Amino acid sequence: MPADVQTDARSSGIAHDLNTRGRAWYIDRAVSVGVFVGGVSAIVFIVGIFVFVTREGLDFVIGPMDAKEFFTSINWRPTSERNPTYGILALMAGTASVTGLAMLVAVPFSLGAAIYIAEFASGKMRESLKVLVELLAAIPSVVWGFVGMTIMNPLIIEFFDVAVGLSVLNAGVILGLMAAPIMTTIAEDALKAVPDSYREAAEAMGATRWQVVFKVVLPAAKSGLMASVLLGVGRGFGETMAVLMASGHAINLPTSPFDSVRALTATIAAELGDTARGSDHYGVLFTLGIFLFVVTFIINLTADIVVKGVGRK
Amino acid sequence: MSMFARTPLDQHNRRIEWLVKTLFLMMTVLLIIPVALIMSILIYRGAPALSLEFLTQVPTNGMTAGGIMTALVGTIWIVTVALIASVPIGVAAAVYLSEYAPDNWLTRAINLAIINLAGVPSIVHALFGLGAFVVFFGFGRSILAASLTLAVMTLPVVIVSTRESLQAVPHAFREACWNMGATRWQTIWRVVLPNSISGILTGVILEVSRTAGETAPIMFTGAAAFLPFLPQGVLDQTMAMSLHLYVVATQVPNVPEALPFGVALVLISMVLVMNAMSIAFRVYLRNKRKW
Amino acid sequence: MVEASPKLSVRDLTVRYGDKTALDAVSLDVLTNEILGIIGPANSGKTSFLRALNRMEEFDPNMTVQGDIFFEGQNITAIRNVYALRRKVGVVFPLPVGLPMSVYDNVAFAPRLAGIRKRAELDVIVERCLTRAALWDEVKDRLDALGSLLSGGQQQRLTIARALSQNPELLLLDEFSIAVDPVTTMRIEDVLKELKHEITIVLVTNLVQQARRLADRTAFFLQSELVEIAETEELFTGTVQDQRTRDYVEGRFG
């Protein structure tokens, strides 16, 4: 029965319209392909970063690199003519000590600020604080490095009576101040994501505001808060200019916060300009880049999994 | 004698409540005060260096005198080219993710890629820019290579903010258009974009401020420590504000004390003014809802 | 009964949201230039039926449709241009949506999509459609006001005007009177009676009496199934009816 109708209708104008793809149809198709390419470009770029950094570092990795020396030696002497050594242990210690101190500074303050902004501050206060935090996050890292050199440095020398103020302490505090605003923002988002019904339910049972925060909101936002800390670690780990300028940039296994250290990122920034493409020194700096890429990739991936929850899809 | 009378337990709780609140407020304030102090010191020590000549003259005497004009103009070049490259790609990606992408593995992979693009250290972006744009594509150390490096690095900023403003347009508007026979693109072009364009602009301003302040990604891809002249095209090298600050602060001997503070002050003012603009724009938008 | 050619033939139409069945194997015809009323309690599948006619499963990844729908003899899953189908099928859903553009642009949206650019032509269409939707008198002096900021009832009528502006072959109305006062509802009902000389109308309604006033034939949906379809007066008064239909139209449940 419908089949009969179909043959009749095929010649009609409506049937023609329904089966004619006009300009709009083709434009829509073209745009959908175009924006798809835009979307996929993000993958292309992240793969591209890995490929191109590896491409420049590969000669070193398969050539003169000694993995054991690379990870366990504290001797970073890439410019030595007789016997260059490429141990990054001291550089890793530098990065770790600065990042660790930075987290010591940033975690309590950023979580505290996030809790205040999300749970206690109201109306105008909350908005102004959020704007301030956002502005803090915008200060360029080279300015922070400059602050470390010119403001923190003499302060530390004077206050602690030490010879050098460019140290783990200096870079750690600077880095903590840098990372805190971003961690605050992410942590506040995590707190805000806890449904109000949780808070209301707890308040209905007679809990006070701070009891609600500690017993209900914080446990519920745990994974988001952990992710904010992880992303802070990732940021500290990857920060370049500020650490280069404020850490003293001396190869050292630090034993106190007043020791100068050198970070992985800063090493690349400081030395890459003096190397010739194809040399071992050039290759080892790109190898450091591969290492940094892989570690931050893992940190970001972990943060993403923590936020989304492992079993949930 | 009502049941709402204050009991000693109530008062105890109130006191704790006040303590906790004050403690968190202190932490917030302690986060902000050092930065406020730092800003005042920058202004106090940098202001003597500022003058119209400082902004309009070329650095002289091995960068120990003169102005910062070449660096300022160079930063404008780099930011502009980076925007031209990243905004179309970023907006396209955001439109795809918000309007077209099905919920499948590829979309999840794209989202993961965006998170990682934002998380990769800036120095690794620098290595990528050197390996890809300077060496492989043969752009040499140039504005083009530096800007493309920054474009890739700041792409997530554009994508994330654009996607947010697209998704702030209620889904019901889209369905209403589709039901009238509008294609997806007609719907986006006539309803979704006109109602999110200001949000997209906010994100772009944010990207500008981010791009202007970056140092590491341009050090080896196109920014020069010192050039006595302005770039003539995108394949020239150029000075840049951020690198200039690094150079005068660490590499140049006998710089008068106020000079690097002046550079830092100008750089931070550029960045903060743009951020403030973006925030003001957003507040204005929120107060002017169309539905 | 004269065998009029069906505007729309639906065969074994099943609609699911996830694994929940909203409409189960419904078959019926909608005849050219009739008003077909669809009545039934909430969640009986009425709205899902309308959604399938416009291929709205493409907006909702959760929604799946099985069975065949023939519009003017064309299987709508096989046609090459789904946008042309949606232009010929106007829909009005119970939640009114005024687009965030001027009232004028709201109504001119579909004509513009169809390629009409001349202001004079658009003016005529806008006035005609707004008049038919009983909105013209209220908005004629502020055609540049935002459609999304009108009152709920006005937005509902704006949605009707928009559906009419498409110049549809088939008009689908889903409980259009929910946000509209009784007097205006009557005015729109009068318009619908006139319109059926030009177009075919499917009217989903929760008001049994509205179906009785307007519909030539009425279908009764219950628990995702079509219980029966008949001439309206037969359904309400006749003897052929299913007991469940009688209970529903007489108000014993629903």
Short mmCIF file of N, CA, C and O in Angstrom, two decimals, chain C residues 133-229:
data_model
loop_
_atom_site.label_atom_id
_atom_site.label_comp_id
_atom_site.label_asym_id
_atom_site.label_seq_id
_atom_site.Cartn_x
_atom_site.Cartn_y
_atom_site.Cartn_z
N ALA C 133 -1.69 33.40 14.76
CA ALA C 133 -1.34 32.85 16.07
C ALA C 133 -1.91 33.71 17.20
O ALA C 133 -1.57 33.49 18.36
N ALA C 134 -2.78 34.70 16.83
CA ALA C 134 -3.45 35.56 17.80
C ALA C 134 -2.45 36.35 18.65
O ALA C 134 -2.64 36.56 19.84
N LEU C 135 -1.36 36.77 18.02
CA LEU C 135 -0.33 37.51 18.75
C LEU C 135 -0.12 38.92 18.17
O LEU C 135 0.44 39.79 18.82
N TRP C 136 -0.58 39.12 16.95
CA TRP C 136 -0.26 40.36 16.24
C TRP C 136 -0.64 41.61 17.02
O TRP C 136 0.17 42.53 17.17
N ASP C 137 -1.85 41.63 17.55
CA ASP C 137 -2.31 42.85 18.24
C ASP C 137 -1.42 43.20 19.42
O ASP C 137 -1.21 44.37 19.72
N GLU C 138 -0.88 42.16 20.08
CA GLU C 138 -0.07 42.44 21.26
C GLU C 138 1.35 42.90 20.93
O GLU C 138 1.99 43.58 21.72
N VAL C 139 1.87 42.49 19.79
CA VAL C 139 3.29 42.77 19.53
C VAL C 139 3.52 43.68 18.32
O VAL C 139 4.66 43.99 18.01
N LYS C 140 2.45 44.11 17.64
CA LYS C 140 2.68 44.83 16.39
C LYS C 140 3.47 46.12 16.59
O LYS C 140 4.14 46.58 15.68
N ASP C 141 3.41 46.67 17.80
CA ASP C 141 4.15 47.91 18.05
C ASP C 141 5.55 47.67 18.58
O ASP C 141 6.30 48.61 18.81
N ARG C 142 5.88 46.43 18.85
CA ARG C 142 7.24 46.16 19.34
C ARG C 142 7.80 44.89 18.70
O ARG C 142 8.21 43.95 19.37
N LEU C 143 7.81 44.94 17.39
CA LEU C 143 8.31 43.78 16.64
C LEU C 143 9.81 43.58 16.84
O LEU C 143 10.36 42.53 16.52
N ASP C 144 10.48 44.62 17.37
CA ASP C 144 11.92 44.47 17.57
C ASP C 144 12.27 44.06 19.01
O ASP C 144 13.43 43.98 19.37
N ALA C 145 11.25 43.76 19.81
CA ALA C 145 11.53 43.25 21.16
C ALA C 145 12.08 41.82 21.06
O ALA C 145 11.81 41.11 20.09
N LEU C 146 12.85 41.43 22.06
CA LEU C 146 13.43 40.09 22.03
C LEU C 146 12.35 39.02 22.22
O LEU C 146 11.60 39.06 23.20
N GLY C 147 12.30 38.06 21.32
CA GLY C 147 11.31 37.00 21.41
C GLY C 147 11.46 36.18 22.66
O GLY C 147 10.49 35.68 23.23
N SER C 148 12.72 36.05 23.14
CA SER C 148 12.97 35.21 24.31
C SER C 148 12.55 35.88 25.61
O SER C 148 12.57 35.26 26.66
N LEU C 149 12.19 37.18 25.54
CA LEU C 149 11.81 37.88 26.76
C LEU C 149 10.30 38.14 26.84
O LEU C 149 9.82 38.80 27.76
N LEU C 150 9.52 37.59 25.88
CA LEU C 150 8.07 37.71 25.96
C LEU C 150 7.56 36.83 27.10
O LEU C 150 8.28 35.98 27.61
N SER C 151 6.30 37.04 27.47
CA SER C 151 5.72 36.19 28.52
C SER C 151 5.55 34.77 27.98
O SER C 151 5.60 34.54 26.77
N GLY C 152 5.34 33.82 28.88
CA GLY C 152 5.23 32.42 28.46
C GLY C 152 4.15 32.20 27.42
O GLY C 152 4.37 31.55 26.40
N GLY C 153 2.97 32.79 27.67
CA GLY C 153 1.87 32.61 26.74
C GLY C 153 2.17 33.23 25.38
O GLY C 153 1.84 32.67 24.33
N GLN C 154 2.83 34.40 25.42
CA GLN C 154 3.19 35.04 24.15
C GLN C 154 4.22 34.23 23.39
O GLN C 154 4.16 34.09 22.17
N GLN C 155 5.20 33.68 24.15
CA GLN C 155 6.21 32.85 23.48
C GLN C 155 5.56 31.63 22.84
O GLN C 155 5.97 31.18 21.78
N GLN C 156 4.54 31.09 23.52
CA GLN C 156 3.85 29.93 22.95
C GLN C 156 3.22 30.28 21.61
O GLN C 156 3.35 29.56 20.63
N ARG C 157 2.57 31.44 21.56
CA ARG C 157 1.94 31.85 20.30
C ARG C 157 2.98 32.23 19.26
O ARG C 157 2.79 32.01 18.07
N LEU C 158 4.13 32.77 19.75
CA LEU C 158 5.21 33.07 18.82
C LEU C 158 5.71 31.77 18.17
O LEU C 158 6.00 31.72 16.97
N THR C 159 5.79 30.71 18.98
CA THR C 159 6.21 29.42 18.45
C THR C 159 5.23 28.93 17.39
O THR C 159 5.64 28.39 16.35
N ILE C 160 3.93 29.14 17.65
CA ILE C 160 2.93 28.74 16.65
C ILE C 160 3.10 29.55 15.37
O ILE C 160 3.09 29.02 14.27
N ALA C 161 3.32 30.88 15.55
CA ALA C 161 3.51 31.74 14.38
C ALA C 161 4.72 31.27 13.57
O ALA C 161 4.71 31.26 12.35
N ARG C 162 5.78 30.87 14.28
CA ARG C 162 6.98 30.40 13.60
C ARG C 162 6.70 29.13 12.81
O ARG C 162 7.14 28.97 11.68
N ALA C 163 5.94 28.23 13.44
CA ALA C 163 5.62 26.98 12.74
C ALA C 163 4.81 27.28 11.49
O ALA C 163 5.01 26.67 10.44
N LEU C 164 3.90 28.27 11.57
CA LEU C 164 3.10 28.62 10.40
C LEU C 164 3.95 29.29 9.33
O LEU C 164 3.70 29.14 8.15
N SER C 165 4.97 30.03 9.78
CA SER C 165 5.79 30.77 8.82
C SER C 165 6.57 29.84 7.90
O SER C 165 7.05 30.25 6.86
N GLN C 166 6.71 28.59 8.31
CA GLN C 166 7.39 27.63 7.45
C GLN C 166 6.52 27.24 6.26
O GLN C 166 6.98 26.54 5.37
N ASN C 167 5.25 27.67 6.29
CA ASN C 167 4.32 27.27 5.26
C ASN C 167 4.27 25.75 5.15
O ASN C 167 4.51 25.18 4.08
N PRO C 168 3.96 25.07 6.28
CA PRO C 168 4.13 23.62 6.32
C PRO C 168 3.00 22.89 5.60
O PRO C 168 1.90 23.42 5.42
N GLU C 169 3.29 21.67 5.18
CA GLU C 169 2.28 20.77 4.65
C GLU C 169 1.54 20.12 5.81
O GLU C 169 0.38 19.76 5.71
N LEU C 170 2.30 19.92 6.88
CA LEU C 170 1.80 19.18 8.03
C LEU C 170 2.15 19.97 9.28
O LEU C 170 3.29 20.40 9.44
N LEU C 171 1.16 20.19 10.14
CA LEU C 171 1.41 20.95 11.36
C LEU C 171 1.20 20.04 12.56
O LEU C 171 0.14 19.45 12.70
N LEU C 172 2.22 19.92 13.40
CA LEU C 172 2.12 19.06 14.58
C LEU C 172 2.04 19.95 15.81
O LEU C 172 2.93 20.77 16.05
N LEU C 173 0.96 19.80 16.57
CA LEU C 173 0.79 20.63 17.76
C LEU C 173 0.75 19.74 18.99
O LEU C 173 -0.03 18.79 19.04
N ASP C 174 1.60 20.05 19.97
CA ASP C 174 1.65 19.23 21.17
C ASP C 174 1.18 20.07 22.36
O ASP C 174 1.94 20.89 22.87
N GLU C 175 -0.04 19.88 22.78
CA GLU C 175 -0.59 20.58 23.94
C GLU C 175 -0.29 22.07 23.89
O GLU C 175 0.24 22.64 24.82
N PHE C 176 -0.67 22.68 22.75
CA PHE C 176 -0.30 24.08 22.54
C PHE C 176 -0.96 25.02 23.53
O PHE C 176 -0.51 26.13 23.75
N SER C 177 -2.07 24.60 24.13
CA SER C 177 -2.82 25.55 24.95
C SER C 177 -2.37 25.58 26.41
O SER C 177 -2.93 26.29 27.21
N ILE C 178 -1.32 24.81 26.73
CA ILE C 178 -0.88 24.73 28.12
C ILE C 178 -0.56 26.10 28.72
O ILE C 178 -0.94 26.40 29.85
N ALA C 179 0.12 26.97 27.96
CA ALA C 179 0.53 28.25 28.53
C ALA C 179 -0.36 29.40 28.07
O ALA C 179 -0.02 30.56 28.24
N VAL C 180 -1.50 29.08 27.46
CA VAL C 180 -2.32 30.12 26.85
C VAL C 180 -3.67 30.19 27.56
O VAL C 180 -4.23 29.17 27.94
N ASP C 181 -4.19 31.42 27.70
CA ASP C 181 -5.46 31.56 28.41
C ASP C 181 -6.62 31.04 27.54
O ASP C 181 -6.48 30.92 26.33
N PRO C 182 -7.76 30.74 28.15
CA PRO C 182 -8.86 30.08 27.43
C PRO C 182 -9.37 30.89 26.23
O PRO C 182 -9.66 30.31 25.19
N VAL C 183 -9.45 32.22 26.37
CA VAL C 183 -9.97 33.02 25.26
C VAL C 183 -9.05 32.90 24.05
O VAL C 183 -9.48 32.67 22.92
N THR C 184 -7.76 33.04 24.30
CA THR C 184 -6.80 32.95 23.21
C THR C 184 -6.82 31.55 22.61
O THR C 184 -6.72 31.37 21.39
N THR C 185 -6.95 30.54 23.49
CA THR C 185 -7.02 29.18 22.99
C THR C 185 -8.16 29.04 21.98
O THR C 185 -7.99 28.47 20.90
N MET C 186 -9.31 29.63 22.32
CA MET C 186 -10.46 29.57 21.40
C MET C 186 -10.13 30.23 20.07
O MET C 186 -10.46 29.72 19.01
N ARG C 187 -9.44 31.37 20.14
CA ARG C 187 -9.11 32.06 18.89
C ARG C 187 -8.20 31.20 18.03
O ARG C 187 -8.35 31.10 16.81
N ILE C 188 -7.21 30.57 18.68
CA ILE C 188 -6.29 29.73 17.91
C ILE C 188 -7.03 28.51 17.34
O ILE C 188 -6.81 28.10 16.21
N GLU C 189 -7.96 27.98 18.14
CA GLU C 189 -8.73 26.84 17.64
C GLU C 189 -9.50 27.21 16.37
O GLU C 189 -9.56 26.44 15.41
N ASP C 190 -10.06 28.43 16.37
CA ASP C 190 -10.77 28.88 15.16
C ASP C 190 -9.83 28.93 13.96
O ASP C 190 -10.20 28.52 12.85
N VAL C 191 -8.61 29.43 14.22
CA VAL C 191 -7.63 29.52 13.13
C VAL C 191 -7.33 28.13 12.60
O VAL C 191 -7.25 27.89 11.39
N LEU C 192 -7.17 27.17 13.53
CA LEU C 192 -6.84 25.82 13.10
C LEU C 192 -7.94 25.25 12.21
O LEU C 192 -7.66 24.58 11.22
N LYS C 193 -9.20 25.55 12.56
CA LYS C 193 -10.32 25.05 11.74
C LYS C 193 -10.24 25.60 10.33
O LYS C 193 -10.51 24.89 9.36
N GLU C 194 -9.85 26.88 10.23
CA GLU C 194 -9.70 27.45 8.89
C GLU C 194 -8.51 26.84 8.16
O GLU C 194 -8.57 26.53 6.99
N LEU C 195 -7.41 26.67 8.92
CA LEU C 195 -6.16 26.22 8.30
C LEU C 195 -6.28 24.83 7.69
O LEU C 195 -5.57 24.51 6.75
N LYS C 196 -7.18 24.02 8.20
CA LYS C 196 -7.19 22.64 7.74
C LYS C 196 -7.61 22.54 6.28
O LYS C 196 -7.42 21.50 5.66
N HIS C 197 -8.15 23.65 5.72
CA HIS C 197 -8.43 23.62 4.30
C HIS C 197 -7.14 23.67 3.49
O HIS C 197 -7.11 23.25 2.34
N GLU C 198 -6.07 24.19 4.12
CA GLU C 198 -4.80 24.30 3.40
C GLU C 198 -3.82 23.21 3.80
O GLU C 198 -3.04 22.73 2.99
N ILE C 199 -3.81 22.87 5.08
CA ILE C 199 -2.77 21.95 5.56
C ILE C 199 -3.39 20.83 6.40
O ILE C 199 -4.57 20.87 6.72
N THR C 200 -2.54 19.87 6.72
CA THR C 200 -2.97 18.75 7.54
C THR C 200 -2.44 18.97 8.95
O THR C 200 -1.31 19.43 9.12
N ILE C 201 -3.25 18.65 9.94
CA ILE C 201 -2.86 18.98 11.31
C ILE C 201 -2.96 17.74 12.21
O ILE C 201 -3.94 16.99 12.15
N VAL C 202 -1.92 17.51 13.00
CA VAL C 202 -1.99 16.49 14.04
C VAL C 202 -1.96 17.23 15.38
O VAL C 202 -1.02 17.99 15.65
N LEU C 203 -3.00 17.02 16.18
CA LEU C 203 -3.15 17.78 17.41
C LEU C 203 -3.09 16.84 18.61
O LEU C 203 -4.02 16.07 18.84
N VAL C 204 -1.97 16.88 19.34
CA VAL C 204 -1.88 16.11 20.57
C VAL C 204 -2.44 16.97 21.69
O VAL C 204 -2.06 18.14 21.80
N THR C 205 -3.37 16.44 22.44
CA THR C 205 -3.95 17.28 23.49
C THR C 205 -4.28 16.47 24.73
O THR C 205 -4.63 15.29 24.65
N ASN C 206 -4.14 17.14 25.86
CA ASN C 206 -4.56 16.50 27.09
C ASN C 206 -5.99 16.90 27.44
O ASN C 206 -6.54 16.45 28.43
N LEU C 207 -6.56 17.79 26.63
CA LEU C 207 -7.94 18.22 26.86
C LEU C 207 -8.84 17.42 25.93
O LEU C 207 -8.89 17.68 24.73
N VAL C 208 -9.54 16.45 26.48
CA VAL C 208 -10.37 15.57 25.67
C VAL C 208 -11.37 16.38 24.86
O VAL C 208 -11.61 16.14 23.68
N GLN C 209 -11.92 17.43 25.50
CA GLN C 209 -12.94 18.22 24.81
C GLN C 209 -12.37 19.02 23.64
O GLN C 209 -13.06 19.32 22.68
N GLN C 210 -11.09 19.37 23.74
CA GLN C 210 -10.46 20.09 22.63
C GLN C 210 -10.41 19.18 21.40
O GLN C 210 -10.70 19.61 20.28
N ALA C 211 -10.05 17.93 21.60
CA ALA C 211 -10.04 16.98 20.49
C ALA C 211 -11.44 16.86 19.91
O ALA C 211 -11.64 16.84 18.69
N ARG C 212 -12.42 16.81 20.79
CA ARG C 212 -13.80 16.64 20.31
C ARG C 212 -14.25 17.84 19.49
O ARG C 212 -14.95 17.72 18.49
N ARG C 213 -13.82 19.07 19.93
CA ARG C 213 -14.20 20.28 19.20
C ARG C 213 -13.54 20.35 17.84
O ARG C 213 -14.13 20.81 16.88
N LEU C 214 -12.27 19.92 17.75
CA LEU C 214 -11.50 20.23 16.55
C LEU C 214 -11.29 19.05 15.61
O LEU C 214 -11.27 19.22 14.39
N ALA C 215 -11.09 17.86 16.19
CA ALA C 215 -10.55 16.78 15.37
C ALA C 215 -11.61 16.13 14.50
O ALA C 215 -12.76 15.96 14.91
N ASP C 216 -11.19 15.78 13.27
CA ASP C 216 -12.06 14.99 12.41
C ASP C 216 -12.03 13.55 12.86
O ASP C 216 -13.05 12.89 12.96
N ARG C 217 -10.82 13.07 13.11
CA ARG C 217 -10.68 11.72 13.66
C ARG C 217 -9.81 11.84 14.91
O ARG C 217 -9.03 12.78 15.06
N THR C 218 -9.93 10.87 15.78
CA THR C 218 -9.16 10.93 17.02
C THR C 218 -8.55 9.56 17.30
O THR C 218 -9.20 8.52 17.07
N ALA C 219 -7.29 9.61 17.75
CA ALA C 219 -6.61 8.37 18.13
C ALA C 219 -6.40 8.38 19.64
O ALA C 219 -6.13 9.43 20.22
N PHE C 220 -6.54 7.23 20.26
CA PHE C 220 -6.34 7.13 21.70
C PHE C 220 -5.10 6.30 21.99
O PHE C 220 -5.01 5.14 21.57
N PHE C 221 -4.11 6.92 22.65
CA PHE C 221 -2.88 6.23 23.00
C PHE C 221 -2.92 5.89 24.48
O PHE C 221 -3.36 6.70 25.30
N LEU C 222 -2.45 4.66 24.82
CA LEU C 222 -2.37 4.30 26.23
C LEU C 222 -1.19 3.37 26.42
O LEU C 222 -1.04 2.39 25.68
N GLN C 223 -0.37 3.68 27.38
CA GLN C 223 0.79 2.84 27.73
C GLN C 223 1.59 2.44 26.48
O GLN C 223 1.79 1.27 26.21
N SER C 224 1.99 3.45 25.70
CA SER C 224 2.86 3.27 24.54
C SER C 224 2.16 2.60 23.36
O SER C 224 2.81 2.32 22.35
N GLU C 225 0.86 2.33 23.47
CA GLU C 225 0.20 1.67 22.34
C GLU C 225 -0.96 2.50 21.82
O GLU C 225 -1.55 3.28 22.56
N LEU C 226 -1.26 2.28 20.54
CA LEU C 226 -2.46 2.87 19.97
C LEU C 226 -3.61 1.95 20.30
O LEU C 226 -3.65 0.80 19.85
N VAL C 227 -4.55 2.44 21.12
CA VAL C 227 -5.68 1.59 21.47
C VAL C 227 -6.65 1.52 20.30
O VAL C 227 -7.02 0.46 19.82
N GLU C 228 -7.04 2.70 19.81
CA GLU C 228 -7.88 2.71 18.61
C GLU C 228 -7.90 4.09 17.98
O GLU C 228 -7.53 5.09 18.59
N ILE C 229 -8.32 4.12 16.71
CA ILE C 229 -8.45 5.38 15.99
C ILE C 229 -9.77 5.32 15.26
O ILE C 229 -10.13 4.30 14.68
#
